[in-house]
Tab-separated table of C-alpha atoms in Angstrom:
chain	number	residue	atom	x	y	z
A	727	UNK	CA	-9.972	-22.751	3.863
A	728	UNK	CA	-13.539	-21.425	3.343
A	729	UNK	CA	-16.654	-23.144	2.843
A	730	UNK	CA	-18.743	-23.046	-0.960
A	731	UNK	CA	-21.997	-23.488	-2.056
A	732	UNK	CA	-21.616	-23.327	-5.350
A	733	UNK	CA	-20.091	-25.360	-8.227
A	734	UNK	CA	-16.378	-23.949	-7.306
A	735	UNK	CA	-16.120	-22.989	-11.043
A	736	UNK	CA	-17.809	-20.613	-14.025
A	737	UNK	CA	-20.417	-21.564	-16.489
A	738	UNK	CA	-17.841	-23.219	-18.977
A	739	UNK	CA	-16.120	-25.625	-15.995
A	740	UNK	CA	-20.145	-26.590	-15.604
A	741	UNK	CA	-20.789	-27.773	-18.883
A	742	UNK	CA	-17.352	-29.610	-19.310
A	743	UNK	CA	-18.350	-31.114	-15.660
A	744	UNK	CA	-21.710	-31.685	-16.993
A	745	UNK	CA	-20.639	-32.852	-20.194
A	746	UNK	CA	-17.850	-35.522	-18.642
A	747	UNK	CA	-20.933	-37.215	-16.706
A	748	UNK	CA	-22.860	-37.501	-19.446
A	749	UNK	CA	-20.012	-38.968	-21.459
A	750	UNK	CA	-19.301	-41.680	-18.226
A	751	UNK	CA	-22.761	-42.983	-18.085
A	752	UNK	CA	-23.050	-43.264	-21.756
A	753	UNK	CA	-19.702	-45.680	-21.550
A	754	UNK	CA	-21.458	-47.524	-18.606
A	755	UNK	CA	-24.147	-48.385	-21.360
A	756	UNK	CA	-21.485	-50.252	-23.305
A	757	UNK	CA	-20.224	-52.299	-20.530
A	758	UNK	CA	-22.681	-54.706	-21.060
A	759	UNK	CA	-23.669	-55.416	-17.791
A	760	UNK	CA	-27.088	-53.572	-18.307
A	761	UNK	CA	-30.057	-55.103	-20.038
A	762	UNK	CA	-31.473	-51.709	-21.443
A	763	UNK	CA	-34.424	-52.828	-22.617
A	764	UNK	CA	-35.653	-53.075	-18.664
A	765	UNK	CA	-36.881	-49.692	-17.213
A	766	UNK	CA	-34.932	-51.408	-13.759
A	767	UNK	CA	-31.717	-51.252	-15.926
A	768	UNK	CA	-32.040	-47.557	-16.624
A	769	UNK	CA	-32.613	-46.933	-13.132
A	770	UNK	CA	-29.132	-48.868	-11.730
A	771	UNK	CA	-27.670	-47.150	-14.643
A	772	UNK	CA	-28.451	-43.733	-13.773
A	773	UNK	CA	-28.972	-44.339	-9.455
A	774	UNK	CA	-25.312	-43.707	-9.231
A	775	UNK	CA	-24.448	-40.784	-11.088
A	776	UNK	CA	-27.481	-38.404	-9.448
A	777	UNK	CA	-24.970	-37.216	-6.493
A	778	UNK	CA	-22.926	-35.478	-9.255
A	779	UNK	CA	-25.639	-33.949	-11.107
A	780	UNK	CA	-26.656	-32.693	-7.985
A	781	UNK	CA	-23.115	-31.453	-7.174
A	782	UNK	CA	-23.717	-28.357	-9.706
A	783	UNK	CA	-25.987	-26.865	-7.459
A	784	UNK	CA	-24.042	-27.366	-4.509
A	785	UNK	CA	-21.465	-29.444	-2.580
A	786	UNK	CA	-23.151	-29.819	0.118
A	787	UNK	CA	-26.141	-30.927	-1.613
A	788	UNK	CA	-24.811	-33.412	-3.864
A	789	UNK	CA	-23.190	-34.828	-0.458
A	790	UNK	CA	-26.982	-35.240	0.777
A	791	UNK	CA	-28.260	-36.897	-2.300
A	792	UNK	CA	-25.581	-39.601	-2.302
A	793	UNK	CA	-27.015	-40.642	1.193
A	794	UNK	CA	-30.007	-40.618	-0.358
A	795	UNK	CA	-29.110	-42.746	-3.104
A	796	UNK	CA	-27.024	-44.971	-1.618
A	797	UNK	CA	-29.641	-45.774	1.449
A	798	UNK	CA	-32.295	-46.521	-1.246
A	799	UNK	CA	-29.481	-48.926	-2.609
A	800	UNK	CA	-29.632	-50.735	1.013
A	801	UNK	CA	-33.084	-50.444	0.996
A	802	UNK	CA	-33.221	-52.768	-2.029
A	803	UNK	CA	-31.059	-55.108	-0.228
A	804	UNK	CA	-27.401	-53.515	-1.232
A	805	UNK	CA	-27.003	-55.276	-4.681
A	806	UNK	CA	-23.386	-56.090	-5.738
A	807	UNK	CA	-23.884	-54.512	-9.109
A	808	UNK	CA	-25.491	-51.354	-7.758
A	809	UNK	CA	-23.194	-50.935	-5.050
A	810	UNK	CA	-19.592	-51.328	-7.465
A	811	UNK	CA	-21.509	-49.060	-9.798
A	812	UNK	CA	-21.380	-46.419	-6.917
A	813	UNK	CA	-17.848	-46.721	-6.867
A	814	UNK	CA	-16.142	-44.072	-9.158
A	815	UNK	CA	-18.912	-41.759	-9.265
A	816	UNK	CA	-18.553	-41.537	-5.166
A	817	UNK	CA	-14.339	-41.433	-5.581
A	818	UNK	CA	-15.479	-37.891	-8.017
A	819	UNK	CA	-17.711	-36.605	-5.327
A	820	UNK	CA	-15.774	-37.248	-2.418
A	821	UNK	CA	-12.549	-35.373	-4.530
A	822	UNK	CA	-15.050	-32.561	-5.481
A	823	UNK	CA	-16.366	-32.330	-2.042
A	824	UNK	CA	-12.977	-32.647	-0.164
A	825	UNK	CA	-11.471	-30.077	-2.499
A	826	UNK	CA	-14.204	-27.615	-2.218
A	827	UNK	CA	-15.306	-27.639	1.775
A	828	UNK	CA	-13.145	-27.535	5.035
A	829	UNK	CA	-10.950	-30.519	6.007
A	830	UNK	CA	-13.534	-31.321	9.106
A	831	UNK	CA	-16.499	-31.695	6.500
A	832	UNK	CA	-14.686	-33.506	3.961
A	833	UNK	CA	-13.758	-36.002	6.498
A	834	UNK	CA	-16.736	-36.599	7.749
A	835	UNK	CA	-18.259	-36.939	4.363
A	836	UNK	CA	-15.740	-39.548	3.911
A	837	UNK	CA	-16.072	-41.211	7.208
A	838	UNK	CA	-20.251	-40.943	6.649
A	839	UNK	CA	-19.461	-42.831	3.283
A	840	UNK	CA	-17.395	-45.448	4.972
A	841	UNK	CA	-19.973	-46.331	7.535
A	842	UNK	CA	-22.789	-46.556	4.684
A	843	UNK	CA	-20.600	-49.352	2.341
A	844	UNK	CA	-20.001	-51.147	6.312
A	845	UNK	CA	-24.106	-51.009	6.742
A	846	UNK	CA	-24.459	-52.304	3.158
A	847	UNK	CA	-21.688	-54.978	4.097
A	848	UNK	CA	-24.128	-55.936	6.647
A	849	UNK	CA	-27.172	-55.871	5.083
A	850	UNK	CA	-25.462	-58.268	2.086
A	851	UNK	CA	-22.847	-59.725	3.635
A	852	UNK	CA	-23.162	-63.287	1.398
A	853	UNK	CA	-22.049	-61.160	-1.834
A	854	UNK	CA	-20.383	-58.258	-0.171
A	855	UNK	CA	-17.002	-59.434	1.607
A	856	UNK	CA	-13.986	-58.459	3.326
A	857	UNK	CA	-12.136	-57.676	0.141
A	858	UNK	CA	-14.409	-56.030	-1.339
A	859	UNK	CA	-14.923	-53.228	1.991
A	860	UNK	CA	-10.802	-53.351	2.023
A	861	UNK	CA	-10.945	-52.305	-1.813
A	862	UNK	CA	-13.460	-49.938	-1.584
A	863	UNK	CA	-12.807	-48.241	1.811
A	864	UNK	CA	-9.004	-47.659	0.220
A	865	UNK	CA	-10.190	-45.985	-2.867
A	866	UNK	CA	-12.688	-43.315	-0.969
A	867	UNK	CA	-10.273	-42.513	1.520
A	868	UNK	CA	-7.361	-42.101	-1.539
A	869	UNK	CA	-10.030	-39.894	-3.393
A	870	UNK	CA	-10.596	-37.979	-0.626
A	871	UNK	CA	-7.071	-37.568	0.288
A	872	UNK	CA	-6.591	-36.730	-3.362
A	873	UNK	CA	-9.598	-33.574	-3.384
A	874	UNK	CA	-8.002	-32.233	0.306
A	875	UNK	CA	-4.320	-32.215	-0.996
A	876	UNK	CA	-5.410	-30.052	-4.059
A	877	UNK	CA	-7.450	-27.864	-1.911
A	878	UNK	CA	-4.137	-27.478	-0.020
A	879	UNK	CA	-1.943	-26.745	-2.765
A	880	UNK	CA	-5.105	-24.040	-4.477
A	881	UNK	CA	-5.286	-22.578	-1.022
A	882	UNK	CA	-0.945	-21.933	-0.740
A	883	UNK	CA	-1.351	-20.494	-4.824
A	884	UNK	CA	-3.935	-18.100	-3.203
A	885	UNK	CA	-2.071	-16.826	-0.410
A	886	UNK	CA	1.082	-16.560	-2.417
A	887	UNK	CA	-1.047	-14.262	-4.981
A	888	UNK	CA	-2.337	-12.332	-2.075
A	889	UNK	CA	1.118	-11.449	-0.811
A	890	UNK	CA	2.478	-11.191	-4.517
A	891	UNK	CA	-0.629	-8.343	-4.254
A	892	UNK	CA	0.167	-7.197	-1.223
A	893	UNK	CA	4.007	-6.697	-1.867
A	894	UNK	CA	2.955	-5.008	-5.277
A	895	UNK	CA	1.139	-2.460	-3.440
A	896	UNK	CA	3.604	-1.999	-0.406
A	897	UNK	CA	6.071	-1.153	-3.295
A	898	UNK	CA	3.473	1.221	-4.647
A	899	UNK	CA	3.284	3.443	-1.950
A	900	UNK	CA	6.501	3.307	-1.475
A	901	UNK	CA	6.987	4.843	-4.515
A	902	UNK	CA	4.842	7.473	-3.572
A	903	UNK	CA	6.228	7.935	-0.962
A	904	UNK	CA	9.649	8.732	-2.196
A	905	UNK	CA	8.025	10.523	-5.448
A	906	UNK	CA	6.406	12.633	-2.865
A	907	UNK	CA	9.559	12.977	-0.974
A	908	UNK	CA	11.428	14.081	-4.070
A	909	UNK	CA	8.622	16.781	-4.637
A	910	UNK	CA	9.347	17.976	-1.525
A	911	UNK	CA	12.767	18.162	-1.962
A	912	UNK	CA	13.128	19.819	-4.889
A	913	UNK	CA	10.798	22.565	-3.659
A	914	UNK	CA	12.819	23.026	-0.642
A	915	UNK	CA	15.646	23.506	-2.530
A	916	UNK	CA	14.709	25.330	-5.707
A	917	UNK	CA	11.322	27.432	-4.516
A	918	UNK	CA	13.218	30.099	-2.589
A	919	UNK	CA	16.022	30.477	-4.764
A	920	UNK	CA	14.107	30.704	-8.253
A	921	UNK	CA	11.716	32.808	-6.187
A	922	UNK	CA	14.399	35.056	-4.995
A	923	UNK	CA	15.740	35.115	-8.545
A	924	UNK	CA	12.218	36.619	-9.857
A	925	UNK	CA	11.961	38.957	-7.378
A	926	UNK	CA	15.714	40.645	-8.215
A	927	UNK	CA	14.536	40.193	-11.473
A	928	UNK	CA	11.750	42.283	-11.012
A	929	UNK	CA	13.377	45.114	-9.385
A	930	UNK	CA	15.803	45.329	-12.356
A	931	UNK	CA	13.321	46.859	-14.252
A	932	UNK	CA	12.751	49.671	-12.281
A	933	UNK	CA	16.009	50.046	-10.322
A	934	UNK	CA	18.106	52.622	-10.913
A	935	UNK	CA	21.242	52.299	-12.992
A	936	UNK	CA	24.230	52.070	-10.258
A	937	UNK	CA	21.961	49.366	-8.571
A	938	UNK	CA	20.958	47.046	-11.582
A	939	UNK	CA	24.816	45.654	-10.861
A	940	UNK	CA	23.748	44.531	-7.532
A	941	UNK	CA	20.997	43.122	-8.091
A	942	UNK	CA	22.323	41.224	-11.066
A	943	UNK	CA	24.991	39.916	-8.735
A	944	UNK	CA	22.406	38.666	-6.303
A	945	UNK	CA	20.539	37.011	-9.253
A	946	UNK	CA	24.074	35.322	-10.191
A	947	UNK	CA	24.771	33.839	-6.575
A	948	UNK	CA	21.057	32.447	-6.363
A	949	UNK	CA	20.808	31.166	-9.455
A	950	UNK	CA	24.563	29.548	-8.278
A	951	UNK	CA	23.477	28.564	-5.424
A	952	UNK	CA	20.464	26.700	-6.665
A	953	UNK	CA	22.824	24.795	-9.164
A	954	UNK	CA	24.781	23.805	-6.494
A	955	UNK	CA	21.856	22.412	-4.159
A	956	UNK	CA	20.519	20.461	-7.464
A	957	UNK	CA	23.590	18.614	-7.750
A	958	UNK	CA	23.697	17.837	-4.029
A	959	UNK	CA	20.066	16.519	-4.081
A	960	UNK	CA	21.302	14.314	-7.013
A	961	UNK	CA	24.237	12.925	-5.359
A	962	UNK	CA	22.055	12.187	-1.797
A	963	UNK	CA	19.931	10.301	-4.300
A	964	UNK	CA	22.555	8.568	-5.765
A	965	UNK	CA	23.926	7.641	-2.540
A	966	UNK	CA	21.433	6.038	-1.469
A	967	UNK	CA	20.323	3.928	-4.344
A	968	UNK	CA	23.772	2.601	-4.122
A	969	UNK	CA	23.515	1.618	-0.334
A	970	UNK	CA	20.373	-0.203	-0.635
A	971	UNK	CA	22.973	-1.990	-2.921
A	972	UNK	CA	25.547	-2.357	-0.680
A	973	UNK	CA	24.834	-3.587	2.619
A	974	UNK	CA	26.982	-1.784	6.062
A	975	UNK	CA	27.560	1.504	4.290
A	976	UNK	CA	27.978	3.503	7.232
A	977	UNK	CA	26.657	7.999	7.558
A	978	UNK	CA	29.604	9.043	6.570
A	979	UNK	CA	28.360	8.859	2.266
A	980	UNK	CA	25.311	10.831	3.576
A	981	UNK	CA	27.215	13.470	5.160
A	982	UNK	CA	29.465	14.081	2.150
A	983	UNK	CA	26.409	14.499	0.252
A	984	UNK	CA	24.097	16.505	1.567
A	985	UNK	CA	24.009	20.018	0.066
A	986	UNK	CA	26.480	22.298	2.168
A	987	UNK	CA	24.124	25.422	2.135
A	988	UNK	CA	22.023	24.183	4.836
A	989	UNK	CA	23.137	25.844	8.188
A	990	UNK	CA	20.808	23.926	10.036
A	991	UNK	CA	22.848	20.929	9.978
A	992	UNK	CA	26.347	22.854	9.255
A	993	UNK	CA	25.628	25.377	12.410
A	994	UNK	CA	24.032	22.563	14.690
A	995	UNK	CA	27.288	20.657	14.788
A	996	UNK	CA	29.010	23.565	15.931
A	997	UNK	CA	26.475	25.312	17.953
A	998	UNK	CA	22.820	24.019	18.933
A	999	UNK	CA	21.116	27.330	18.742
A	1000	UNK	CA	23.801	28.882	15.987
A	1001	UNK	CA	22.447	26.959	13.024
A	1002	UNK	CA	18.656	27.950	13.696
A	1003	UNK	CA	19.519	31.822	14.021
A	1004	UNK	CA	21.873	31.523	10.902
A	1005	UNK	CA	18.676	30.390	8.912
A	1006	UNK	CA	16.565	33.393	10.297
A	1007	UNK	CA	19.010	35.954	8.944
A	1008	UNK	CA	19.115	34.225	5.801
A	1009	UNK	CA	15.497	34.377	5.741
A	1010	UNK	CA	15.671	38.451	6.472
A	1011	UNK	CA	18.841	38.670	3.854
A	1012	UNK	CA	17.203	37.421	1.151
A	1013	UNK	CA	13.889	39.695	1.613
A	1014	UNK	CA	15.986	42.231	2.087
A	1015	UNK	CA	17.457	41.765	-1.225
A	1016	UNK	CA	14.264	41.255	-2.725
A	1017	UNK	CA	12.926	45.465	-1.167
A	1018	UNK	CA	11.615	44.068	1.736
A	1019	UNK	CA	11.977	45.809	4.934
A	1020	UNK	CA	11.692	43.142	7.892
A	1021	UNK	CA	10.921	43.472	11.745
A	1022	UNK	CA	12.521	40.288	13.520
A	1023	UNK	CA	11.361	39.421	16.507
A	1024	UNK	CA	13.324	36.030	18.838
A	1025	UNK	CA	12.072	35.136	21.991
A	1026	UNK	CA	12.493	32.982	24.133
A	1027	UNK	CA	14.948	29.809	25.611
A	1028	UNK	CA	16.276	28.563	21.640
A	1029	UNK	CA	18.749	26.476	23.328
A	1030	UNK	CA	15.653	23.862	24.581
A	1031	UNK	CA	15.107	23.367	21.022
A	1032	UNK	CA	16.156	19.458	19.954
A	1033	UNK	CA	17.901	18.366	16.667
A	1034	UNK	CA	14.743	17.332	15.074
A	1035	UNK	CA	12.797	20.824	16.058
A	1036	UNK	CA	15.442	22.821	14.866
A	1037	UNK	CA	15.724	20.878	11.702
A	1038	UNK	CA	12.228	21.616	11.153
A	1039	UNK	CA	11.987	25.187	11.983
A	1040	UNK	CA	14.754	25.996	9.677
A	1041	UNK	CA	12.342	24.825	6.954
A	1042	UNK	CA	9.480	26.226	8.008
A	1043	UNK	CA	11.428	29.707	7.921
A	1044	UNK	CA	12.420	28.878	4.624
A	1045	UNK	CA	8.808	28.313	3.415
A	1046	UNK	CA	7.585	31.775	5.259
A	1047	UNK	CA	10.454	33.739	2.839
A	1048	UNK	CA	9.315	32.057	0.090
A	1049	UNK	CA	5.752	32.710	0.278
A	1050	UNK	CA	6.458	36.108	1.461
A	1051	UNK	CA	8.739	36.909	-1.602
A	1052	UNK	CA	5.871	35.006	-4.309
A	1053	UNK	CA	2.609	37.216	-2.746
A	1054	UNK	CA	4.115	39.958	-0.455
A	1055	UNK	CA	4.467	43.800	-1.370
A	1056	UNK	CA	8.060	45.101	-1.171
A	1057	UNK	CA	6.502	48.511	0.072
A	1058	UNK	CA	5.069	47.234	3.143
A	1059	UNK	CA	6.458	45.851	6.241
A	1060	UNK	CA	7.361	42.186	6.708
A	1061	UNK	CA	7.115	41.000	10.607
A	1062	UNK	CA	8.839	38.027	11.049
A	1063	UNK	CA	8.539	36.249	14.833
A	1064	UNK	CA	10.199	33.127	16.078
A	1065	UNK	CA	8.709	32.732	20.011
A	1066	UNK	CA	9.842	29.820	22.194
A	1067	UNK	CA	6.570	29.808	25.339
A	1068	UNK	CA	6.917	27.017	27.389
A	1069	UNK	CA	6.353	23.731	25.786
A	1070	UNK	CA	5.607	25.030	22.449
A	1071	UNK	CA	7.714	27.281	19.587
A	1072	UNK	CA	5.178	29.514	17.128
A	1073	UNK	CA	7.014	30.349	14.014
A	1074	UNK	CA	4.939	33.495	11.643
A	1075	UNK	CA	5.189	36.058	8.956
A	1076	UNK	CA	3.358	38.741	8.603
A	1077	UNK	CA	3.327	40.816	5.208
A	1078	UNK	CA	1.488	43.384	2.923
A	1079	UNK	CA	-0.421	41.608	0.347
A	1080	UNK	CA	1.027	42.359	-3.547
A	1081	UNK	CA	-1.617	43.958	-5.724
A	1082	UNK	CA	0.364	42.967	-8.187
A	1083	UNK	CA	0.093	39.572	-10.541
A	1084	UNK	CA	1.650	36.735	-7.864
A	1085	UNK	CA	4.650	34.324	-8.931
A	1086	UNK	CA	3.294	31.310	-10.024
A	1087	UNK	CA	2.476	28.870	-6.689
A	1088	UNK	CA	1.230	25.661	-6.615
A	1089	UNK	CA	0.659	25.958	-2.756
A	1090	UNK	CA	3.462	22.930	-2.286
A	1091	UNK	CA	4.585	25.144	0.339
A	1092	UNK	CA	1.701	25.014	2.690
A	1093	UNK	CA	1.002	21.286	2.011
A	1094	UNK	CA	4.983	20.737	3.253
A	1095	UNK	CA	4.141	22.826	6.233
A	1096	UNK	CA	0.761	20.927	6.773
A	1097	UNK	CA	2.391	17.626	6.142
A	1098	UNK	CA	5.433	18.263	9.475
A	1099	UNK	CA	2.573	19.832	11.379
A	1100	UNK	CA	0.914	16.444	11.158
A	1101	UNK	CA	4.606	14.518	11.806
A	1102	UNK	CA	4.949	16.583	14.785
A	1103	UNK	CA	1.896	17.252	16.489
A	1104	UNK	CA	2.304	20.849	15.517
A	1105	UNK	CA	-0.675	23.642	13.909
A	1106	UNK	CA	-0.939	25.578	10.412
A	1107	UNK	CA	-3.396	28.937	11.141
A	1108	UNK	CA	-3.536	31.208	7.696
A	1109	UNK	CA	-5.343	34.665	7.275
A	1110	UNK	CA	-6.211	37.609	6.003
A	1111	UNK	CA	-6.618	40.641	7.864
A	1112	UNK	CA	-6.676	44.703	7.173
A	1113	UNK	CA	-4.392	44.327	3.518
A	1114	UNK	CA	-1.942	41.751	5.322
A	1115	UNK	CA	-1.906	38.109	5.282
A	1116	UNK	CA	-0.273	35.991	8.637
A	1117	UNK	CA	0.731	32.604	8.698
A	1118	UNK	CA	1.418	31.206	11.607
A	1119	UNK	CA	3.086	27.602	12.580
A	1120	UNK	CA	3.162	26.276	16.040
A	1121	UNK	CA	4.957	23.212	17.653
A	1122	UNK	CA	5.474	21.219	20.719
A	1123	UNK	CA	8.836	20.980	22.384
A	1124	UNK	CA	8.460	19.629	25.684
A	1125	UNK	CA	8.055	16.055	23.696
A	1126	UNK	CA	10.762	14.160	21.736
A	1127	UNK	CA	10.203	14.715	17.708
A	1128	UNK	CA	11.406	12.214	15.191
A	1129	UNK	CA	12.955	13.085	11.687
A	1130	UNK	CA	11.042	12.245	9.375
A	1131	UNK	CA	12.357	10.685	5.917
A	1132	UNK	CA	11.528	13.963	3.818
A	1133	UNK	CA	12.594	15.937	6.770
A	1134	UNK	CA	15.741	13.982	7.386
A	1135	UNK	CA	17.486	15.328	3.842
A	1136	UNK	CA	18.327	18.700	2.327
């Protein structure tokens, strides 16, 4: 617990505070133990109450002005009546004061209170006896003990609302997470294919007659294909919302469900090299389909290439197709280079730019590509050069990479 002070409380809690007080004193007046019509009567009346007034600017400073009051009380030889009057108004500070400041000040405040009532004992000790300290001494210490046990229980509330806060917004970005996961996702799966689909569509127009049939077919098996990958994204997600549900389901769900087009993790099982070369001449079939004529170039050791890496180069290639299909010109020559050099693998496309109107892009692509170059320590370098545009996407191999948990679906 923290320190205040302040009046732990807004304007309104001031006036009712201020207002109680006011109330109190005005029902010592009926007591009848004051003759009122004696100036010295006002002051006894009033003496012990101060430290509270005082309290609403401060804690700390109504503690001072009760030592202040009380040793003028001593001073005028520690009355009976003035020092029982002191009574519940010190019980209210002492509960104030213990509530509001640290344990270690609140008990000292008490234990500075305790020792005042002993020196007034001492000063009076005719009219001031043993009872009386027992009496008193019990009711501080309860009041105190009272002020430091709600401080306790306002402190727990606090922290509980802090991790009720803090859960709220670990769930938050968890959501975003996944939402962003999802986005991801989706492109993966539907970008190239719908992509494709516009392409063939495209050509249709101006293809000749005994070749519209083709490219109709090709539009027919994407457009299946892409079906078929939505309802395997579905199921993954289905999957999984019903393990976090069911605690010990084994990988076995998640291999039924993942979407069977992906060669990258049908080939890897099989072959460690054959699933990352399947994806690269899927890559050239479909921009072949689309007019493109492609120059492959493969260099290099594949077969040092982890699960992870390969995983992630198969998407990559999948993202360099796409973007080549959305803002490449069938006319021109597409280079496409996968290069293994020592501790690092550079992935990059190379095509004509369109002068034609582009396929809508909302450059998810790139941020995808970005986003696993930051996972895996890799690089992103985009240009323009001579009519062509060149993306290039580098990353390291000689160090272990992780799957990530948009990486580690289809």
């Amino acid at each position: 617990m923290g320190t205040t002070s302040r009046f732990p409380s807004g304007r309104t809690a001031k006036l009712l505070f201020l207002t109680v007080i006011v109330g109190l004193v005005a029902l010592d007046t009926t007591g009848g133990d004051f003759d009122l019509s004696r100036a010295r009567a006002w002051f006894d009346l009033v003496l012990p109450w101060i430290p509270l007034f005082a309290v609403l600017i401060g804690p700390r400073v109504g503690a001072v002005t009760w030592f202040a009051m009380f040793a003028v009380i001593i001073a005028l030889g520690a009355d009976p009546l003035q020092v029982s009057g002191t009574a519940l108004p010190t019980m209210l500070l002492l509960g104030l004061c213990a509530f509001v400041l640290v344990w270690r000040a609140a008990v000292i405040l008490t234990a500075g209170v305790l020792v005042m009532f002993a020196i007034a004992v001492l000063v009076n000790p005719a009219k001031l006896g043993l009872a009386g300290v027992i009496t008193f001494a019990t009711f501080m210490v309860l009041a105190a003990a009272a002020g430091f046990g709600l401080s306790l229980l306002r402190s727990r509330l606090e922290r509980s609302a802090r991790r009720v806060a803090e859960l709220r917004a670990q769930q938050a970005r968890v959501r975003a997470e996944e939402r962003t996961r999802l986005a991801y996702e989706l492109h993966d799966i539907v970008a190239n294919q719908v992509t494709l689909i516009a392409m063939q569509a495209r050509r249709a127009e101006f293809a000749d007659p005994e070749k519209t049939g083709q490219i109709l077919e090709n539009i027919g098996r994407a457009a299946g294909q892409t079906l078929q990958d939505l309802r395997s994204l579905v199921l993954l997600l289905k999957s999984e919302t019903d393990e976090d549900d069911r605690p010990g389901t084994g990988s076995d769900d998640e291999a039924l469900t993942r979407p069977e087009r992906d060669p990258a993790i049908q080939g890897e099982a099989a072959s460690p090299t054959g699933g990352l070369v399947q994806e690269l001449h899927q890559v050239v079939d479909e921009l072949e389909q689309a007019g493109f004529t492609v120059q492959v170039g493969l260099a290099g050791p594949v077969d040092d290439a982890s699960a992870g890496l390969r995983q992630t180069l198969g998407r990559t290639l999948h993202e360099l197709g796409t973007n080549v299909l959305k803002h490449g010109d069938p006319n021109g020559i597409v280079e496409l280079r996968m290069a293994f050099t020592g501790d690092e693998v550079t992935l990059s496309a190379s095509n004509q730019i369109s002068a034609a109107t582009p396929i809508f892009s909302s450059g998810t692509g790139l941020e995808a590509m970005r986003a696993r170059c930051d996972v895996f320590g890799g690089h992103l370098a985009t240009f323009a050069e001579g009519g062509r545009w060149t993306t290039s996407v580098s990353f390291p191999t000689a160090r272990p990479l992780a799957l990530t948990p948009s990486e580690g679906t289809s």
